[in-house]
Tab-separated table of N, CA and C in Angstrom:
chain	number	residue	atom	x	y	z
F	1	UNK	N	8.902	9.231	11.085
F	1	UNK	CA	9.419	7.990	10.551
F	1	UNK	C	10.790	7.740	11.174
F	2	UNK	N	11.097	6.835	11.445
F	2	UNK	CA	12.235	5.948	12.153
F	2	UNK	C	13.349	6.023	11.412
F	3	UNK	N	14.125	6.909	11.048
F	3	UNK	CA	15.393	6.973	9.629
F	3	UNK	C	16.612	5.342	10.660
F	4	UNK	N	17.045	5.146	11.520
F	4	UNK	CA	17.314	4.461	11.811
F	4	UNK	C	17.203	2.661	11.037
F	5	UNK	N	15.689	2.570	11.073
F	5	UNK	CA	15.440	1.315	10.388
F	5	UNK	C	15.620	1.372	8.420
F	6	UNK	N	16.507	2.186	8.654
F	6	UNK	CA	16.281	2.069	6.743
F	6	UNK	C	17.916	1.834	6.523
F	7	UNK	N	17.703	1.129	5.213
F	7	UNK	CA	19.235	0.082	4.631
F	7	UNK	C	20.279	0.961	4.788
F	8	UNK	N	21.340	0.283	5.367
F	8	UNK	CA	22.739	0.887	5.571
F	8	UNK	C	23.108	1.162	3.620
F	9	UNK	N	22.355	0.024	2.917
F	9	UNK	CA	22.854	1.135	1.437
F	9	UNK	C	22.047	2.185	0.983
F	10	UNK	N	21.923	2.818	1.173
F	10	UNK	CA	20.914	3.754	1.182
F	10	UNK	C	22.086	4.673	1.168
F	11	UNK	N	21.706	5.808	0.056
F	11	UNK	CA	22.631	7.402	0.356
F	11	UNK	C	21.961	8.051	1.331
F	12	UNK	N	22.333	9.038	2.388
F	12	UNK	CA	21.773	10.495	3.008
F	12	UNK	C	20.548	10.767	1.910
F	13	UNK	N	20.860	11.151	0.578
F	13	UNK	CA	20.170	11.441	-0.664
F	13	UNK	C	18.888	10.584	-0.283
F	14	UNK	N	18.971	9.701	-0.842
F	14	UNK	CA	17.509	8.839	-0.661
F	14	UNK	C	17.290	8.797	0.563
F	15	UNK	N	17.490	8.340	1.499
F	15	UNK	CA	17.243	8.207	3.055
F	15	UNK	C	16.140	9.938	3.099
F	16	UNK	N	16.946	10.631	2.678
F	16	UNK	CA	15.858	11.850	2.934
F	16	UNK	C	14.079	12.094	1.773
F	17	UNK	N	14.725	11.499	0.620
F	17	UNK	CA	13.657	11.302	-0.109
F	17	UNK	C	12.679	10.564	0.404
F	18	UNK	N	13.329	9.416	0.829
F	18	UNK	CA	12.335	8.495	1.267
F	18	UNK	C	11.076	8.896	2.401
F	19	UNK	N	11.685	9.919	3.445
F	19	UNK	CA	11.194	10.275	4.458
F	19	UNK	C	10.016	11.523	4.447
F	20	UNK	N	10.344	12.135	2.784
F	20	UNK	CA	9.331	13.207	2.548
F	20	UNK	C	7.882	13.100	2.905
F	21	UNK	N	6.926	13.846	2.951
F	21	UNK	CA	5.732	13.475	3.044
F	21	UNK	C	5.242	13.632	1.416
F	22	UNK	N	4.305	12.399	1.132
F	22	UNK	CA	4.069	12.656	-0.005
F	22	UNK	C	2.826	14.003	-0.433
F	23	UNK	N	2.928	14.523	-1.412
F	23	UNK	CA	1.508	14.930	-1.487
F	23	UNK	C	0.070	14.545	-2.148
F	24	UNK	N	-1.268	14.959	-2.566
F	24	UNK	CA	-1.763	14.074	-2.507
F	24	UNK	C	-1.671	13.809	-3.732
F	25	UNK	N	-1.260	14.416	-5.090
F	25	UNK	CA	-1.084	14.470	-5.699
F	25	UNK	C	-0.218	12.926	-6.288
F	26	UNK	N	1.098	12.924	-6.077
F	26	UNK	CA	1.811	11.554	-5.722
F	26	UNK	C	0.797	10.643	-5.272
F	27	UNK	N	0.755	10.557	-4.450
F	27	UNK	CA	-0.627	9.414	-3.502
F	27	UNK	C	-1.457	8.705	-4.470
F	28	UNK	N	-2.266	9.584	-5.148
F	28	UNK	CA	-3.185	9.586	-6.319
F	28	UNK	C	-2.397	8.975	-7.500
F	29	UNK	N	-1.283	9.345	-7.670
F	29	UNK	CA	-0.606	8.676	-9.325
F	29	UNK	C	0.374	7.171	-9.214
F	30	UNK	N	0.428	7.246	-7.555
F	30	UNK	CA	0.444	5.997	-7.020
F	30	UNK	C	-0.343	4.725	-6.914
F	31	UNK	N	-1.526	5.559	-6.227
F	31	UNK	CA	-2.982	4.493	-6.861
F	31	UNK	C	-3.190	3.842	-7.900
F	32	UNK	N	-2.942	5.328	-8.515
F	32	UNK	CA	-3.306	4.969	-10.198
F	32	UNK	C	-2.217	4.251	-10.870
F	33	UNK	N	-1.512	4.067	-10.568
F	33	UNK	CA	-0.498	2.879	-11.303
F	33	UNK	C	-0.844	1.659	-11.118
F	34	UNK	N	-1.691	1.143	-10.050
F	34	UNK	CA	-2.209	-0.117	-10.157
F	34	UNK	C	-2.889	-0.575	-10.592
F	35	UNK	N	-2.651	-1.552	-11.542
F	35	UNK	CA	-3.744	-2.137	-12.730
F	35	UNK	C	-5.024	-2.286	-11.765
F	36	UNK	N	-5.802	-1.624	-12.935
F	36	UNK	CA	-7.475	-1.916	-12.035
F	36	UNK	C	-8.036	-3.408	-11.752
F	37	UNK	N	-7.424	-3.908	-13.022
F	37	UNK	CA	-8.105	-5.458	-12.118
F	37	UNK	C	-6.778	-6.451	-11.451
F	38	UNK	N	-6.319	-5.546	-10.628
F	38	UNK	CA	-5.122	-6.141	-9.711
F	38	UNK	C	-5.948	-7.362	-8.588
F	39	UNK	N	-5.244	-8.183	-8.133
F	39	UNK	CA	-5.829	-8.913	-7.037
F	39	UNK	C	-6.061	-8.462	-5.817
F	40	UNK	N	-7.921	-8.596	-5.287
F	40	UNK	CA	-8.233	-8.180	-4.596
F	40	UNK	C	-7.124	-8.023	-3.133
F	41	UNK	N	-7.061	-7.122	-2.122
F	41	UNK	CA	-6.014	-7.553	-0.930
F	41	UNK	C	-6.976	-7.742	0.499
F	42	UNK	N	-6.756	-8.071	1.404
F	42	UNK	CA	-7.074	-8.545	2.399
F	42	UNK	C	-8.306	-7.795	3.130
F	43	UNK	N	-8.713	-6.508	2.903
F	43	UNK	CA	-9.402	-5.619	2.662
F	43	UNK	C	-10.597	-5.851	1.675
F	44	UNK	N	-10.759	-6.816	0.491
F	44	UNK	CA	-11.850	-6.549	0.051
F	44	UNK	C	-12.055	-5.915	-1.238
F	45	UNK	N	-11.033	-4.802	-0.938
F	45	UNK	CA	-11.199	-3.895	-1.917
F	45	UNK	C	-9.776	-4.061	-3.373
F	46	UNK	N	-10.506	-4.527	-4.429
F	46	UNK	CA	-9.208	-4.338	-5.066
F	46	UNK	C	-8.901	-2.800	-5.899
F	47	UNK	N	-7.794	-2.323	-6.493
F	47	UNK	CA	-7.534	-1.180	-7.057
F	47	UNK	C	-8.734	-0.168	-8.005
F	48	UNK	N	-9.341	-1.012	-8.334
F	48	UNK	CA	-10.513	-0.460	-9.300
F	48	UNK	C	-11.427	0.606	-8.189
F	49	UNK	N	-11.324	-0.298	-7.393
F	49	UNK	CA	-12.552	0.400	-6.161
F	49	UNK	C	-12.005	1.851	-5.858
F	50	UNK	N	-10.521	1.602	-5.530
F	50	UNK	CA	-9.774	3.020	-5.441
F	50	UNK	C	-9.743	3.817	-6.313
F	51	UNK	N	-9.891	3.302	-7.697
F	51	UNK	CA	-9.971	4.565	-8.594
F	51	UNK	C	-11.703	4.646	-9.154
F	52	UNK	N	-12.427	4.507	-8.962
F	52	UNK	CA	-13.582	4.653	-9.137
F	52	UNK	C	-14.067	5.442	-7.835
F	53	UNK	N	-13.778	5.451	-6.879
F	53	UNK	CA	-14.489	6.233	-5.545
F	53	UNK	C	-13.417	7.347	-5.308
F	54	UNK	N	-12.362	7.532	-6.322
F	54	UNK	CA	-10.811	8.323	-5.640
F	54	UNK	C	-11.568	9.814	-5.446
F	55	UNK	N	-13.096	10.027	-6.224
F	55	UNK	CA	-13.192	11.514	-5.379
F	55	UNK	C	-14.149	11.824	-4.402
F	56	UNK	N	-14.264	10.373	-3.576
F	56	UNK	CA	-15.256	10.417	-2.334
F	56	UNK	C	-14.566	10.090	-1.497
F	57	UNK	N	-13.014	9.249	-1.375
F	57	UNK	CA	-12.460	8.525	-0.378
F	57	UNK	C	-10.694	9.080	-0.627
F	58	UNK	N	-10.533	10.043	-1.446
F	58	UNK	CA	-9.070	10.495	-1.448
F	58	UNK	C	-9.140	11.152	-0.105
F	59	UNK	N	-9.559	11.865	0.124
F	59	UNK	CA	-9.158	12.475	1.806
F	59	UNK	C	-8.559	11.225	2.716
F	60	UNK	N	-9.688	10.600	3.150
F	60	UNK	CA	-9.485	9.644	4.026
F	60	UNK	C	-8.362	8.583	3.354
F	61	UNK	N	-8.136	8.285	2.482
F	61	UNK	CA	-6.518	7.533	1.770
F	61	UNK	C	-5.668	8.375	2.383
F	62	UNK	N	-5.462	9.922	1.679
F	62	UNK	CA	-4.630	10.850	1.843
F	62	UNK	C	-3.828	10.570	3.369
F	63	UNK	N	-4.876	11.190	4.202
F	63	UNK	CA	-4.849	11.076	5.380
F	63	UNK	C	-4.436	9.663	6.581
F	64	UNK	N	-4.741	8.623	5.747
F	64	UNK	CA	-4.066	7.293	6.139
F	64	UNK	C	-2.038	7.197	5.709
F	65	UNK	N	-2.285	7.569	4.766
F	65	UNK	CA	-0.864	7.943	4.248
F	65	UNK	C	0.462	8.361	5.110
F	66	UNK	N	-0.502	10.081	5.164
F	66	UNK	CA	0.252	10.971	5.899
F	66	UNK	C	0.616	10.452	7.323
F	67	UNK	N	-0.395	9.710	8.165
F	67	UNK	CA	0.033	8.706	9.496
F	67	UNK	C	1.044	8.016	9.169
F	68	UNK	N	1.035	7.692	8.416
F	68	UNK	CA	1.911	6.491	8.104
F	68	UNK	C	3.603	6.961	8.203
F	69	UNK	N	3.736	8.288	7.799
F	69	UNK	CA	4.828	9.405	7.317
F	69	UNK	C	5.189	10.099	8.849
F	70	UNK	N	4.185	10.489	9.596
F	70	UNK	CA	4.436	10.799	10.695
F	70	UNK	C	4.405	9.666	11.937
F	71	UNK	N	4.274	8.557	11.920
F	71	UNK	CA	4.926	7.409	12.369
F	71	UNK	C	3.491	7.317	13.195
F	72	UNK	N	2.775	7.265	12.843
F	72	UNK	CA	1.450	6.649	13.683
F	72	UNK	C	1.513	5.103	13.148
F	73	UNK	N	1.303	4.527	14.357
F	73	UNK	CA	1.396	2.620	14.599
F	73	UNK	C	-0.090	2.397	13.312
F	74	UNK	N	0.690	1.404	12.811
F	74	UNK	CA	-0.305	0.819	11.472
F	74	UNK	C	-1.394	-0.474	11.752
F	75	UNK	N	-2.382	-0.364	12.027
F	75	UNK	CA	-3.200	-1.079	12.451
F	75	UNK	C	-2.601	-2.691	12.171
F	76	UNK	N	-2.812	-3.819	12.921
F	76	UNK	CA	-2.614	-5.196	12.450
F	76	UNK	C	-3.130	-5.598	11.416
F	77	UNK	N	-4.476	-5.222	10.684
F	77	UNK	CA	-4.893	-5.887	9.554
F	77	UNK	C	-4.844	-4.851	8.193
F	78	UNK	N	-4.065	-3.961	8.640
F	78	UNK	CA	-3.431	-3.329	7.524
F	78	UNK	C	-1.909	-3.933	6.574
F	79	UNK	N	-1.447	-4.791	7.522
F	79	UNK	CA	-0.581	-5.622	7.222
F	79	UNK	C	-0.582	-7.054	6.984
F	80	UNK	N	-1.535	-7.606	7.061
F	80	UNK	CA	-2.303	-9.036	7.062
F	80	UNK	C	-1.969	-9.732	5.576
F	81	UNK	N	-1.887	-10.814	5.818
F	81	UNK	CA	-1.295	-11.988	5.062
F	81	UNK	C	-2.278	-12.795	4.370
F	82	UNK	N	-2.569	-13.134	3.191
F	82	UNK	CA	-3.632	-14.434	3.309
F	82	UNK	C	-2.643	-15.210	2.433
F	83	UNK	N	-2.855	-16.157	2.819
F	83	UNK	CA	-2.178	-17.541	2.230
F	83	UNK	C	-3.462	-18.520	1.757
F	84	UNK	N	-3.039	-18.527	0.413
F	84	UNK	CA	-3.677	-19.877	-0.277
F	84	UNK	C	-2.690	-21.191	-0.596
F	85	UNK	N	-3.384	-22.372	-0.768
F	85	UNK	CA	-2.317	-23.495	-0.939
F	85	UNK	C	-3.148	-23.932	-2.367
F	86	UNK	N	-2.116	-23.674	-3.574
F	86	UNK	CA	-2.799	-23.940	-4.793
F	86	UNK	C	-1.895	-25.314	-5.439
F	87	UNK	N	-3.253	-26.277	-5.662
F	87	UNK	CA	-2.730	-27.999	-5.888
F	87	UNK	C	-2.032	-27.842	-7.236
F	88	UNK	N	-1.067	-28.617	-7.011
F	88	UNK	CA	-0.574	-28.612	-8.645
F	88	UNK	C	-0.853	-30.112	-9.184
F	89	UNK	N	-1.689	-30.298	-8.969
F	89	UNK	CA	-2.097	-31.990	-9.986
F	89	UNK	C	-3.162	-31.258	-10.969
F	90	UNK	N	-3.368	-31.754	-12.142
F	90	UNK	CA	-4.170	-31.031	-12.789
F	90	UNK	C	-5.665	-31.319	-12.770
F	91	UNK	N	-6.409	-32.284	-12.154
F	91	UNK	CA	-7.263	-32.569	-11.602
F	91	UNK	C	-7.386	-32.447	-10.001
F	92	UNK	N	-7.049	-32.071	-9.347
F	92	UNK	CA	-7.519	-32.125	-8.099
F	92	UNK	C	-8.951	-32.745	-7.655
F	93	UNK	N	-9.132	-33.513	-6.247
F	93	UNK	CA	-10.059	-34.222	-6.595
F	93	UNK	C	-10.515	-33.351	-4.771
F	94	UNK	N	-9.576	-32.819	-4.093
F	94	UNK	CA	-9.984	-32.442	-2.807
F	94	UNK	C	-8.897	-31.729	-2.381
């Protein structure tokens, strides 16, 4: 991980926390903090899916993670955007 790109307010203290690798343990209670019926993300998959499959697909999470920690480049649609444009008339007609 790049300690360079992280906030000039930042202590040494956190700056090093931040940089830990998590274990999977963390990872998992991370997941699990997200309300299960959170909004789906760009992926398909919303949070429920993650905790309903967490003991067929924690490796492969785990392991996406840990790249992430050792600075492997993050795919483009791992970061992907969707934008909706929601009408505010209370009828919308189109």
């Amino acid at each position: 991980m790049d300690r360079d790109n992280l906030e000039d307010g930042l202590t040494d203290e956190d700056r090093r926390f931040l940089c830990v690798m998590p274990t999977l343990e963390e990872v998992r209670e991370a997941l699990f903090s997200i309300e299960p019926d959170s909004v789906v993300g760009p992926d398909g998959f919303g949070a429920i899916f993650y905790h309903i499959c967490w003991d067929v697909i924690s490796e492969d999470v785990f392991s996406t993670v840990t790249e992430f920690f050792r600075g492997v480049e993050i795919p483009k649609g791992f970061t992907a955007t969707t934008i909706s444009l929601i009408p505010k008339t209370v009828n919308p007609t189109s």
